[in-house]
C-alpha positions as a Python dict, from the first residue, in 0.01 Angstrom:
ca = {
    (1, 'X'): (0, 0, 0),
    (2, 'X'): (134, 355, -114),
    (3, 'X'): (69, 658, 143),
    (4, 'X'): (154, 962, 15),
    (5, 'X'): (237, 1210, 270),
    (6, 'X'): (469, 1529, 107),
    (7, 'X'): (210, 1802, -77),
    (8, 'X'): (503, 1984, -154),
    (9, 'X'): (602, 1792, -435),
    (10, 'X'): (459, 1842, -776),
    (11, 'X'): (156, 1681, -837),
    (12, 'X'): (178, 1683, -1160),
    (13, 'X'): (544, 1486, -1174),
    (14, 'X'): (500, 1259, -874),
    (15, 'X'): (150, 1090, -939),
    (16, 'X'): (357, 909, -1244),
    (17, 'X'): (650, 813, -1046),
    (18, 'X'): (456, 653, -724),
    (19, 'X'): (260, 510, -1038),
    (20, 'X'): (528, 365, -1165),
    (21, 'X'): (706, 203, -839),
    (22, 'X'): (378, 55, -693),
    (23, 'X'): (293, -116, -1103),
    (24, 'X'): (665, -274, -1090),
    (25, 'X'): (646, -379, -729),
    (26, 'X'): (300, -534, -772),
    (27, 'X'): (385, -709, -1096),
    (28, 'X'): (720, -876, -952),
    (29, 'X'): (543, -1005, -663),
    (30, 'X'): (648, -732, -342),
    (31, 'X'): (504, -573, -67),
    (32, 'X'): (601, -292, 100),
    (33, 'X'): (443, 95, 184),
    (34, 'X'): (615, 404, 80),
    (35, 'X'): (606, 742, 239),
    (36, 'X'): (791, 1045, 236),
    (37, 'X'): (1058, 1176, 472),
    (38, 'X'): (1151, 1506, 352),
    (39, 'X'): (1061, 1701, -3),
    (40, 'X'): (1343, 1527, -174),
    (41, 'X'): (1397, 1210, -35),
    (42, 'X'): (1186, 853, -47),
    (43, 'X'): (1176, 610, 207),
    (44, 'X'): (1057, 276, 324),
    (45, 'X'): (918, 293, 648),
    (46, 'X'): (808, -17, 917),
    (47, 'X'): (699, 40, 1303),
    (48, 'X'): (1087, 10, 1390),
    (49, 'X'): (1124, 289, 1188),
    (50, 'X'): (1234, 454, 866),
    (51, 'X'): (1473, 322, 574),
    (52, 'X'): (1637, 634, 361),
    (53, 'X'): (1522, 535, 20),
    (54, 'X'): (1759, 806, -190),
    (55, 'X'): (1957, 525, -367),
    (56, 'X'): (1677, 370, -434),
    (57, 'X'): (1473, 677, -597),
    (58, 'X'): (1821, 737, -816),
    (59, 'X'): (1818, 342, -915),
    (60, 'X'): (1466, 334, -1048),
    (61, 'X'): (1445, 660, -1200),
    (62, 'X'): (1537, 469, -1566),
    (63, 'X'): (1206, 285, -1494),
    (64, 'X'): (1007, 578, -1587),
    (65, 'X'): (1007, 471, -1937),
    (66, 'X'): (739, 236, -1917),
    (67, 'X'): (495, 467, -1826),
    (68, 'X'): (408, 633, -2169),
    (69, 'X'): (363, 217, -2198),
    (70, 'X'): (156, 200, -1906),
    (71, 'X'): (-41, 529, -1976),
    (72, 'X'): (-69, 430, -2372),
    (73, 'X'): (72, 687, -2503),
    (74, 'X'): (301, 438, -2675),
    (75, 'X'): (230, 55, -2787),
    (76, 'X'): (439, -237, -2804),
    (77, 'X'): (359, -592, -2855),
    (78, 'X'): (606, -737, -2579),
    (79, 'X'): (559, -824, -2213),
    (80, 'X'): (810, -498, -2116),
    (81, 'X'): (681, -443, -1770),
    (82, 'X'): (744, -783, -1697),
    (83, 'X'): (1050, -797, -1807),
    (84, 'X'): (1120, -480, -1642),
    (85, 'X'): (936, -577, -1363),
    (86, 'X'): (1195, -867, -1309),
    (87, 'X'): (1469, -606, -1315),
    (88, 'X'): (1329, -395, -1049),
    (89, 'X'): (1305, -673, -832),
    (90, 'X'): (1669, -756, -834),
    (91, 'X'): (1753, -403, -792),
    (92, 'X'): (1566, -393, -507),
    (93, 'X'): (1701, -690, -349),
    (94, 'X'): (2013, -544, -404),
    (95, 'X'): (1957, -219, -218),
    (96, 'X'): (1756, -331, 76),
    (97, 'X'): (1862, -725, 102),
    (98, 'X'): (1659, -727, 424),
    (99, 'X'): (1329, -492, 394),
    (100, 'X'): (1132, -650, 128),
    (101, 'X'): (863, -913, 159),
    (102, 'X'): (913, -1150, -125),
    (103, 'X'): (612, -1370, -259),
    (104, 'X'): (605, -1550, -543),
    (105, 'X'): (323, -1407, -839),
    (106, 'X'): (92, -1654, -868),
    (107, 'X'): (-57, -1908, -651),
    (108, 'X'): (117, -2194, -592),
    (109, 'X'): (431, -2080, -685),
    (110, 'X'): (315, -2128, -1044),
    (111, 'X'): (510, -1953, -1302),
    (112, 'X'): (234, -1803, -1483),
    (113, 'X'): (-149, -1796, -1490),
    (114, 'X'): (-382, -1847, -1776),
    (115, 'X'): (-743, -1693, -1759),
    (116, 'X'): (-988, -1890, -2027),
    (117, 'X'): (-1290, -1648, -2134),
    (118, 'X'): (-1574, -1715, -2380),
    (119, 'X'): (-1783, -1434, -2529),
    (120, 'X'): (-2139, -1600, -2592),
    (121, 'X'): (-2271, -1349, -2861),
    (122, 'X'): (-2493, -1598, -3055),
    (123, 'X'): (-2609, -1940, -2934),
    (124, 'X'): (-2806, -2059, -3262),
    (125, 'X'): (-2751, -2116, -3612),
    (126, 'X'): (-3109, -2277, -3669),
    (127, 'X'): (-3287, -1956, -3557),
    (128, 'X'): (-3596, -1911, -3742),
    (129, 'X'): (-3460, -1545, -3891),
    (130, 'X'): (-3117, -1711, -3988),
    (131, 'X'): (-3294, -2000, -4140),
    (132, 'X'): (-3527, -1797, -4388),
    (133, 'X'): (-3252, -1547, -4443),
    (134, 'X'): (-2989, -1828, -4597),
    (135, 'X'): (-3330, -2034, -4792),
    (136, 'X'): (-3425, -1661, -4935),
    (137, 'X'): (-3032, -1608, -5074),
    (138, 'X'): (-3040, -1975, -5103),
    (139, 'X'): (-2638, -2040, -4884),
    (140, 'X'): (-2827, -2325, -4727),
    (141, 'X'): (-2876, -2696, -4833),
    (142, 'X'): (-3180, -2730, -4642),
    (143, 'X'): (-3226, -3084, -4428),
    (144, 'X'): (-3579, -3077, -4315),
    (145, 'X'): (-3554, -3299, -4077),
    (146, 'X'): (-3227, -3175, -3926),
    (147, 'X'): (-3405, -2801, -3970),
    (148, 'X'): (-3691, -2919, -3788),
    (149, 'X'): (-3502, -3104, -3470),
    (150, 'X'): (-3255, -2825, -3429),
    (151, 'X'): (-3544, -2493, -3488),
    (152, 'X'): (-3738, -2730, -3201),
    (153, 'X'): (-3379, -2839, -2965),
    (154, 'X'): (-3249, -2496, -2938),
    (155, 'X'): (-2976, -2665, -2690),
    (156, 'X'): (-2908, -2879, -2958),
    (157, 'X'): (-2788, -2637, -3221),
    (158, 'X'): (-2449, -2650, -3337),
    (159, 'X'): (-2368, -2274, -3180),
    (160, 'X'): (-2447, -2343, -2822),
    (161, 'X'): (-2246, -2549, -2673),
    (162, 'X'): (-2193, -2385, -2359),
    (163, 'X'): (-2302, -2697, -2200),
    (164, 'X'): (-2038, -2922, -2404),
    (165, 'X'): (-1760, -2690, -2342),
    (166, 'X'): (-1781, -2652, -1936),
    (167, 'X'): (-1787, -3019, -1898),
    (168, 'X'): (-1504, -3086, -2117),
    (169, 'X'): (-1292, -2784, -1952),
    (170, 'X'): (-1344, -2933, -1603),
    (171, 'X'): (-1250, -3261, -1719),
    (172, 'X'): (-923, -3068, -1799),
    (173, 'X'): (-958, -2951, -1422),
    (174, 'X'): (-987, -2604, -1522),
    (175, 'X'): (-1273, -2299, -1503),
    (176, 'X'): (-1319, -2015, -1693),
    (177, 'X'): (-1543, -1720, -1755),
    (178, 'X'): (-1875, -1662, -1947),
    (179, 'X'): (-1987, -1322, -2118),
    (180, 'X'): (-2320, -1302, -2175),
    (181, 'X'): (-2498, -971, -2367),
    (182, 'X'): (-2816, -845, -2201),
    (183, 'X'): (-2898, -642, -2540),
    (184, 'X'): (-3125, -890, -2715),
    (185, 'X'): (-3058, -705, -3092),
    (186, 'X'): (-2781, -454, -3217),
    (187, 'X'): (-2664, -313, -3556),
    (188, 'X'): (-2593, -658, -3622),
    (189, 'X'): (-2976, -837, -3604),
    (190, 'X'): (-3054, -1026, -3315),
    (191, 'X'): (-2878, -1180, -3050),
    (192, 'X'): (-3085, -1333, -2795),
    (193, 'X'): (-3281, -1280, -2496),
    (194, 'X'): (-3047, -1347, -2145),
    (195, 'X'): (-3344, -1444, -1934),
    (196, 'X'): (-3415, -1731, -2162),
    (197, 'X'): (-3070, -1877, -2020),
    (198, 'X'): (-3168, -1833, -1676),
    (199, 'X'): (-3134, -2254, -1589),
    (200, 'X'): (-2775, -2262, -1766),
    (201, 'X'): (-2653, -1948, -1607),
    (202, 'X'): (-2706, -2095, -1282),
    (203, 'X'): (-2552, -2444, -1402),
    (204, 'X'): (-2260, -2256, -1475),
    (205, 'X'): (-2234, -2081, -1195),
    (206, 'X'): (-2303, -2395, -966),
    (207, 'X'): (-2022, -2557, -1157),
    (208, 'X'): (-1748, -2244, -1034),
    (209, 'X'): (-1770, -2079, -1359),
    (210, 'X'): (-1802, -1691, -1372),
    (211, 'X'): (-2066, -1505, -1519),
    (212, 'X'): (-1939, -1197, -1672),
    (213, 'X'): (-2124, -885, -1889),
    (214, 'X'): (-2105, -859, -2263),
    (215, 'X'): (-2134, -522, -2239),
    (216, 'X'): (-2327, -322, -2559),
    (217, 'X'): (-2130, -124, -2771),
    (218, 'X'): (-2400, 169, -2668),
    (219, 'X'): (-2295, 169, -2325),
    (220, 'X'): (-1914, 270, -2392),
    (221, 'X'): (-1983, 581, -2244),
    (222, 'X'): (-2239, 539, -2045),
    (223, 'X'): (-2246, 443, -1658),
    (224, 'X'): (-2603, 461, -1641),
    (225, 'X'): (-2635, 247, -1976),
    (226, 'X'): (-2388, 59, -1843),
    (227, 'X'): (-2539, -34, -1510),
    (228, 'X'): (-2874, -118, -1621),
    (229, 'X'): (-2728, -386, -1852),
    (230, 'X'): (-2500, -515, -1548),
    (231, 'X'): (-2859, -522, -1311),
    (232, 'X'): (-3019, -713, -1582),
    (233, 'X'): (-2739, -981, -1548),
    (234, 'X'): (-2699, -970, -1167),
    (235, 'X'): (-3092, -1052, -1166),
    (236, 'X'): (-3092, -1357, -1343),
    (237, 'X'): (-2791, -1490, -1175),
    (238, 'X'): (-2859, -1392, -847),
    (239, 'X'): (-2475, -1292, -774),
    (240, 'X'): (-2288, -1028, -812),
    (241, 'X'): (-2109, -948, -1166),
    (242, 'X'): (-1778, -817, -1101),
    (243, 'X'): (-1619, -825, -1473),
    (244, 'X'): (-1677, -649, -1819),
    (245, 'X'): (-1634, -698, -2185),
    (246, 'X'): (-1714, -462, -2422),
    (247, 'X'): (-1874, -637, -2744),
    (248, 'X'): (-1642, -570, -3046),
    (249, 'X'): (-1341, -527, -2837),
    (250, 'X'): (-1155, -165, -2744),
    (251, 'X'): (-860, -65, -2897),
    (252, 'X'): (-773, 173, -2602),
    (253, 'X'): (-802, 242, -2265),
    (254, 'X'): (-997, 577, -2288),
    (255, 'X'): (-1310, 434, -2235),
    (256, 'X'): (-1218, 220, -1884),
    (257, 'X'): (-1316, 534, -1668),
    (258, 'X'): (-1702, 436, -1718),
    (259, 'X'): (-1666, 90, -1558),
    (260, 'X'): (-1465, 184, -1321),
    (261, 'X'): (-1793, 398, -1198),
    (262, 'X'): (-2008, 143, -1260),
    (263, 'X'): (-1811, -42, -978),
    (264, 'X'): (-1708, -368, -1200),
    (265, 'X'): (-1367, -480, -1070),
    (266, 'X'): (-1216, -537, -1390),
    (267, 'X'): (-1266, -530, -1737),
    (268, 'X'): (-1104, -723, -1992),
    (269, 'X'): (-1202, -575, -2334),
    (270, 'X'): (-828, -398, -2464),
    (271, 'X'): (-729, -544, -2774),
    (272, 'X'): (-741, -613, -3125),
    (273, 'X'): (-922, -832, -3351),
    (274, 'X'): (-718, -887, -3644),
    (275, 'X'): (-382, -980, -3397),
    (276, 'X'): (-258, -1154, -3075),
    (277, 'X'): (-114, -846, -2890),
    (278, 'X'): (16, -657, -2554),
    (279, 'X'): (-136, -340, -2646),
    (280, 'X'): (52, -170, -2305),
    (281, 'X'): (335, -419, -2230),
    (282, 'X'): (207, -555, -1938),
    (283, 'X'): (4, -869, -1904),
    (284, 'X'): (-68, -843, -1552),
    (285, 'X'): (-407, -751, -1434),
    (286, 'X'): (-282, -364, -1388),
    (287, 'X'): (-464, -81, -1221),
    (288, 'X'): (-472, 155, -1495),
    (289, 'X'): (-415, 557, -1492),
    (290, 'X'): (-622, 790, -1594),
    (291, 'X'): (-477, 1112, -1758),
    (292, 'X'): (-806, 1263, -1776),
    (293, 'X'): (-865, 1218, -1360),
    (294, 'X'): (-480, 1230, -1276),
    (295, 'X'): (-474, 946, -1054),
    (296, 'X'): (-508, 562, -1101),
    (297, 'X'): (-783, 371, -1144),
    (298, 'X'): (-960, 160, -900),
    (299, 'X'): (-1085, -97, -1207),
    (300, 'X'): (-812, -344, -1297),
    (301, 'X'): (-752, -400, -1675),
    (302, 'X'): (-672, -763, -1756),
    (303, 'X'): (-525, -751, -2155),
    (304, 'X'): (-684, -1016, -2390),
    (305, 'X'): (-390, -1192, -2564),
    (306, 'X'): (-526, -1457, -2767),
    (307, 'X'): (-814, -1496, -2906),
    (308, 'X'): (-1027, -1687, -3216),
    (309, 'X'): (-1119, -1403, -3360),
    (310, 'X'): (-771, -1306, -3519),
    (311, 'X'): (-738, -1669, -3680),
    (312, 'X'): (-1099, -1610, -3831),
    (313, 'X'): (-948, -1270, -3974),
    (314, 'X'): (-640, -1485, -4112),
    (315, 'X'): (-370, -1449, -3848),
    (316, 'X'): (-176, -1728, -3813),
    (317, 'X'): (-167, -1933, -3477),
    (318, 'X'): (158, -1811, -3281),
    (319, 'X'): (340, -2023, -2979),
    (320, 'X'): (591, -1781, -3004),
    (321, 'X'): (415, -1496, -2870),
    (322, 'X'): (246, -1741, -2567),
    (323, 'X'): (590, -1807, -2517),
    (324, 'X'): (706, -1501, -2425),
    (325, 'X'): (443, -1425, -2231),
    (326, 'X'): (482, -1782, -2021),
    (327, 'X'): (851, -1700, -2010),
    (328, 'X'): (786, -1306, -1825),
    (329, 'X'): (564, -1520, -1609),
    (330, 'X'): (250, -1322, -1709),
    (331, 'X'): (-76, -1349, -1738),
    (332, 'X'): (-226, -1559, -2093),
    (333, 'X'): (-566, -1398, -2108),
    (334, 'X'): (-735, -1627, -2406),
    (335, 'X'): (-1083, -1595, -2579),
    (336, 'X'): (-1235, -1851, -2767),
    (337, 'X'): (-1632, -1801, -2856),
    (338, 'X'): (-1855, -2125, -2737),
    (339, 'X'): (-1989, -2140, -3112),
    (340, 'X'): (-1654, -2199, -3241),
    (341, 'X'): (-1623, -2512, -3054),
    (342, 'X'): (-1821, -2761, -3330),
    (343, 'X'): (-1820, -2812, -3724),
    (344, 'X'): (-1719, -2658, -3911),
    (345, 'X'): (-1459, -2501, -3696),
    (346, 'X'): (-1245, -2813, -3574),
    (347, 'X'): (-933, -2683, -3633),
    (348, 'X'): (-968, -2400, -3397),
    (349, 'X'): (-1163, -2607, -3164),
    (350, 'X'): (-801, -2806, -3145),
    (351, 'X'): (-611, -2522, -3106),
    (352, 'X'): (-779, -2402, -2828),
    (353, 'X'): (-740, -2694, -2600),
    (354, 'X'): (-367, -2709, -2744),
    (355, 'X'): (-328, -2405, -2522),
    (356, 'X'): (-511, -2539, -2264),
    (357, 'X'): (-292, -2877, -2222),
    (358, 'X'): (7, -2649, -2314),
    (359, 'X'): (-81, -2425, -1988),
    (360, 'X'): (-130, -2730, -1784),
    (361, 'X'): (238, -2939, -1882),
    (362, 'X'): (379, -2597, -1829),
    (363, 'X'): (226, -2590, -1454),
    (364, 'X'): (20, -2276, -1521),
    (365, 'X'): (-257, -2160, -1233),
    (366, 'X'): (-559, -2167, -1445),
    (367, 'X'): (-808, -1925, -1263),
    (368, 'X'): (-1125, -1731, -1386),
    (369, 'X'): (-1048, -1394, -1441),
    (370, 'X'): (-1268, -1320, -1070),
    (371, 'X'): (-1015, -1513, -914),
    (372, 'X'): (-723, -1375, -1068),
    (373, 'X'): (-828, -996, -987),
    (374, 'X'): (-911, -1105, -643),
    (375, 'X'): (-575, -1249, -565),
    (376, 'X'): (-402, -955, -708),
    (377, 'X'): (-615, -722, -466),
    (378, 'X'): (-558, -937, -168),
    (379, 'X'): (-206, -960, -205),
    (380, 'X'): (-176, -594, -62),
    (381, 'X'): (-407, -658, 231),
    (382, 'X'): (-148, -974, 379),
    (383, 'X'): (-95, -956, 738),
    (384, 'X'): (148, -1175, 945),
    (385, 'X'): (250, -1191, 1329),
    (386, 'X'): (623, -1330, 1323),
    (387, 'X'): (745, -1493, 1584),
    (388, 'X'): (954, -1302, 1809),
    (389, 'X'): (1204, -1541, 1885),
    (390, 'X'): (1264, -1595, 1560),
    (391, 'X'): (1283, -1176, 1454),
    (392, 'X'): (1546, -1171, 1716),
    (393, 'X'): (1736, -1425, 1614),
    (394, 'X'): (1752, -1323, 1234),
    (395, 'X'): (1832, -967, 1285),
    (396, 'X'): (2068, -1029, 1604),
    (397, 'X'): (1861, -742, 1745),
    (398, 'X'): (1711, -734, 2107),
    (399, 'X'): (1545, -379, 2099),
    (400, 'X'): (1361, -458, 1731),
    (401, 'X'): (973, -318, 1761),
    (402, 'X'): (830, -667, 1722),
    (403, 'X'): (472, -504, 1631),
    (404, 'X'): (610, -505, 1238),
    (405, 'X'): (347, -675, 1010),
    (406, 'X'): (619, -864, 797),
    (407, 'X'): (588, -1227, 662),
    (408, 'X'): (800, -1490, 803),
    (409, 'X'): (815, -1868, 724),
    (410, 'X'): (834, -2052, 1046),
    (411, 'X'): (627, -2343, 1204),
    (412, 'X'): (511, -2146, 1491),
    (413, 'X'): (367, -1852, 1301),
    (414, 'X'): (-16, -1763, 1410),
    (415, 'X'): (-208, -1652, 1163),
    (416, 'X'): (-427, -1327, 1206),
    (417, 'X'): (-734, -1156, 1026),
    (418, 'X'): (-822, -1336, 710),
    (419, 'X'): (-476, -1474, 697),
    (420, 'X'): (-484, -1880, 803),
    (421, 'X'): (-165, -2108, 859),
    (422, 'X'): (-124, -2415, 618),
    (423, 'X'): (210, -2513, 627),
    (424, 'X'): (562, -2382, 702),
    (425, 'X'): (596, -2111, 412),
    (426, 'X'): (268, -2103, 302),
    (427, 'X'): (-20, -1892, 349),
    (428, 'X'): (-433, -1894, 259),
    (429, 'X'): (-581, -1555, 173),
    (430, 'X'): (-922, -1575, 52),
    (431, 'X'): (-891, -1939, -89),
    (432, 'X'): (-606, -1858, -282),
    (433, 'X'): (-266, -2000, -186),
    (434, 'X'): (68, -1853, -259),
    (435, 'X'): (402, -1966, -148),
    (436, 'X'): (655, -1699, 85),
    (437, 'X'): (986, -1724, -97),
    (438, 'X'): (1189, -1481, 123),
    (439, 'X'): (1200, -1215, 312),
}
C-alpha cells in the first residue's frame, strides 16, 4: 500500500513516479508501503522505523520509461513491464537485502497464470430469422428434418455449446469465464434474450464458472447504460457481476473510466481483432491511470492476448508470442467463442485446447479472471505476526519493535485476520494459496 504524505512535491510529476514504483512492485510479486521523509527524499518505512530510500529513488528513476507504456501513449507488442518488472526486483534486493517481503506471483508458486474467457454473442444457427434469411439467398442446403429437430432443440444447435464446453474444460480440471450480452438485438440483427438462459446461467455458476457482462457497444460511455445492462445480469444470476467486456473489443483504454464507476472490478475488453497483442506491455491484471482524472484507477484491466477471432481474420496461430508471455511469467488472457467449438470449426476447436494442455504441462494456475483480480487485490491486504524469537534471532537485534506486520516462514507462526496457517511457508488468503519465498 502507497501513502503519500509530502504536498510539496509536484503533483503533476510525482502521481507518475509513485505510479510507476507501486505497477513494478506489484507485478514482480512485493510488498512494502512508501512514504515520504523530507521534499526530496523517499523512504521505506516499518513500526521500527524509517529506511532512507535516496539510492533507491536514483536506481529506479530509468524505470520511468514504461509509463508512456503503461499510460498508452506508446504501444508495443512485448511483455516490457514484466521484463522490467523482473529487473526492479533484483535491484531492489540489491539495495535493501533485508526490507522486502518477497512472494512469489501466482498461486502456488506457479510460473504463470492463464485466464480462459468465452464471449457467448450468438447461441443458434437454426434460428428461425437465420434460417429464412440463408433459404431466401439460397447459402443453405436445407435438411428438413435436421431443420426441424434443431429450430425445435435450441440446446441442440451447433452454436451453443456452452453446456459441451464446461464439462469438457473441467475434465481438464480447469474454469473459466462466461460473457453473456443483455442487449437482445444490435446493428448486427438479433442476439438473444439473457433471461431465456436463466437454468444454464445458474448451471454454470453452480459448476465455479463466472458469469461476466457482454457489455453493448452503446454503453461505452455510459455508466447509467452501463449499469442497467449489469442489473439485468446480476438478476438472473442472483450474484454479483464483477467483470466487463465490451462487445467488439476496445482498442484503447480511454473508455475504462465508465466501468470503473459502474463499480465492476475489472474489465477485460483492450485489444485487437485482427492480432494476438500486448497493447501496453504488461500482461498483468494492472490498475490503470487515468490522464483525464490524474490518478489511477480503482478498475483493474486484464489484456486479452489470444483470441479466435484473429485466426478467423487470417492471423496465423503463434506459440511464439504465448511463449514469451509464459517466459515473463505473465498473465495468458485467451478468448475462444462457445460457437466456435463444433463443425465446421475443428481446427480452432483443437487449437484451443492445445493451449489449454500447453498451460497445464507448463504448470500454469488456471483461474477465472474473478479469481485472478481477487488475488491480485488481496495480495496488498497480507498480514502476518512473526514470531519473536525468531525476529530476534535473524536480525541479532534485542530492541527490534516486534509489532512489524512482515511475513515470516516458520512453524510457529499464528495466523491473524483473514490470513490462516497451512504449512511452514505457506499462506491462505481468501482461498487462494501462494508460497513466501523470502524475506
Amino acid at each position: 500500500m502507497i501513502t503519500v504524505l509530502n504536498p510539496q512535491l509536484s503533483l503533476k510529476k510525482y502521481p507518475p513516479f509513485v505510479y510507476v514504483v507501486e505497477t513494478l512492485l506489484e507485478v514482480s510479486g512485493l510488498i512494502y508501503r512508501l512514504v515520504n521523509r523530507t521534499p526530496c527524499d523517499l523512504a521505506f518505512q516499518y513500526n521500527s522505523g524509517n529506511i532512507p530510500g535516496v539510492k533507491f529513488v536514483q536506481e529506479v528513476k530509468s524505470y520511468e520509461k514504461i509509463v508512456p507504456f503503461l499510460t498508452g501513449e506508446k504501444t508495443v507488442n512485448l511483455p516490457i513491464v514484466e521484463t522490467e518488472a523482473e529487473k526492479f526486483l533484483n535491484k531492489c534486493k540489491r539495495i535493501f537485502p533485508h526490507e522486502w517481503m518477497y512472494f512469489s506471483k501466482w498461486p502456488c508458486s506457479s510460473p504463470f497464470a492463464v485466464g480462459l474467457s468465452h464471449d457467448v454473442d450468438r447461441i443458434r444457427y437454426y434460428s428461425w430469422s437465420n434460417v429464412l434469411r440463408l433459404w431466401f439467398n439460397r447459402k443453405l442446403n436445407l435438411d428438413i428434418n435436421k431443420t426441424i429437430y434443431y429450430l425445435t432443440h435450441p440446446y441442440q444447435d451447433p452454436y451453443f455449446q456452452i453446456e459441451n464446453l464446461a464439462l469438457q474444460e473441467l475434465n481438464r480440471g480447469v474454469t473459466s469465464t462466461f460473457f453473456f450480452l443483455t442487449v437482445p438485438r444490435d446493428s448486427h440483427g438479433r442476439r438473444y434474450k439473457v433471461k431465456t438462459l436463466s437454468p444454464k446461467l445458474a448451471e454454470l455458476s453452480s459448476m465455479n464458472f463466472e458469469i461476466g457482462l457482454h457489455a453493448s457497444i452503446k454503453s461505452k460511455k455510459s455508466v447509467k447504460k452501463l449499469n442497467r445492462e449489469k442489473e439485468i445480469l446480476q438478476k438472473i444470476v442472483k450474484n454479483k457481476i464483477n467483470g466487463v467486456r465490451y462487445h467488439y473489443l476496445m482498442k484503447n483504454d480511454n473508455f475504462l473510466v465508465f466501468p470503473d464507476l459502474a463499480g465492476f472490478l475489472y474489465d477485460s475488453s483492450l485489444s485487437s481483432s485482427k492480432i494476438w497483442t500486448i497493447p501496453r506491455g504488461v500482461t498483468y491484471p494492472h490498475q490503470p491511470w487515468c490522464g483525464f482524472l490524474n490518478r489511477k484507477l480503482q478498475i483493474r484491466e486484464i489484456v486479452l492476448t489470444v483470441h479466435d477471432m484473429a485466426l478467423i481474420n487470417g492471423y496465423s496461430f503463434n506459440p511464439q508470442f504465448i511463449s514469451r508471455i509464459i517466459k515473463a511469467g505473465g498473465l495468458l488472457t485467451v478468448l475462444w467463442h462457445q460457437r466456435f467449438m463444433a463443425s465446421p470449426f475443428e481446427n480452432f476447436t483443437r487449437q484451443y485446447w492445445d493451449i489449454v494442455d500447453w498451460g497445464k504441462r507448463e504448470k500454469g494456475w488456471f483461474a477465472t479472471l474473478s479469481e485472478i483480480v481477487n488475488f491480485c487485490n488481496c495480495r496488498k491486504s497480507i498480514l502476518f505476526v512473526p514470531d519473536k524469537d525468531i525476529l530476534r534471532s535473524y536480525f541479532k537485534i534485542d530492541d527490534l519493535d516486534l509489532n512489524q506486520s512482515l511475513s515470516l516462514s516458520s512453524p510457529r507462526l499464528k495466523g491473524k485476520g483473514s490470513v490462516k496457517k497451512i504449512t511452514p511457508g505457506k499462506f491462505r488468503l481468501n482461498l487462494h494459496s501462494g508460497d513466501v519465498l523470502k524475506w
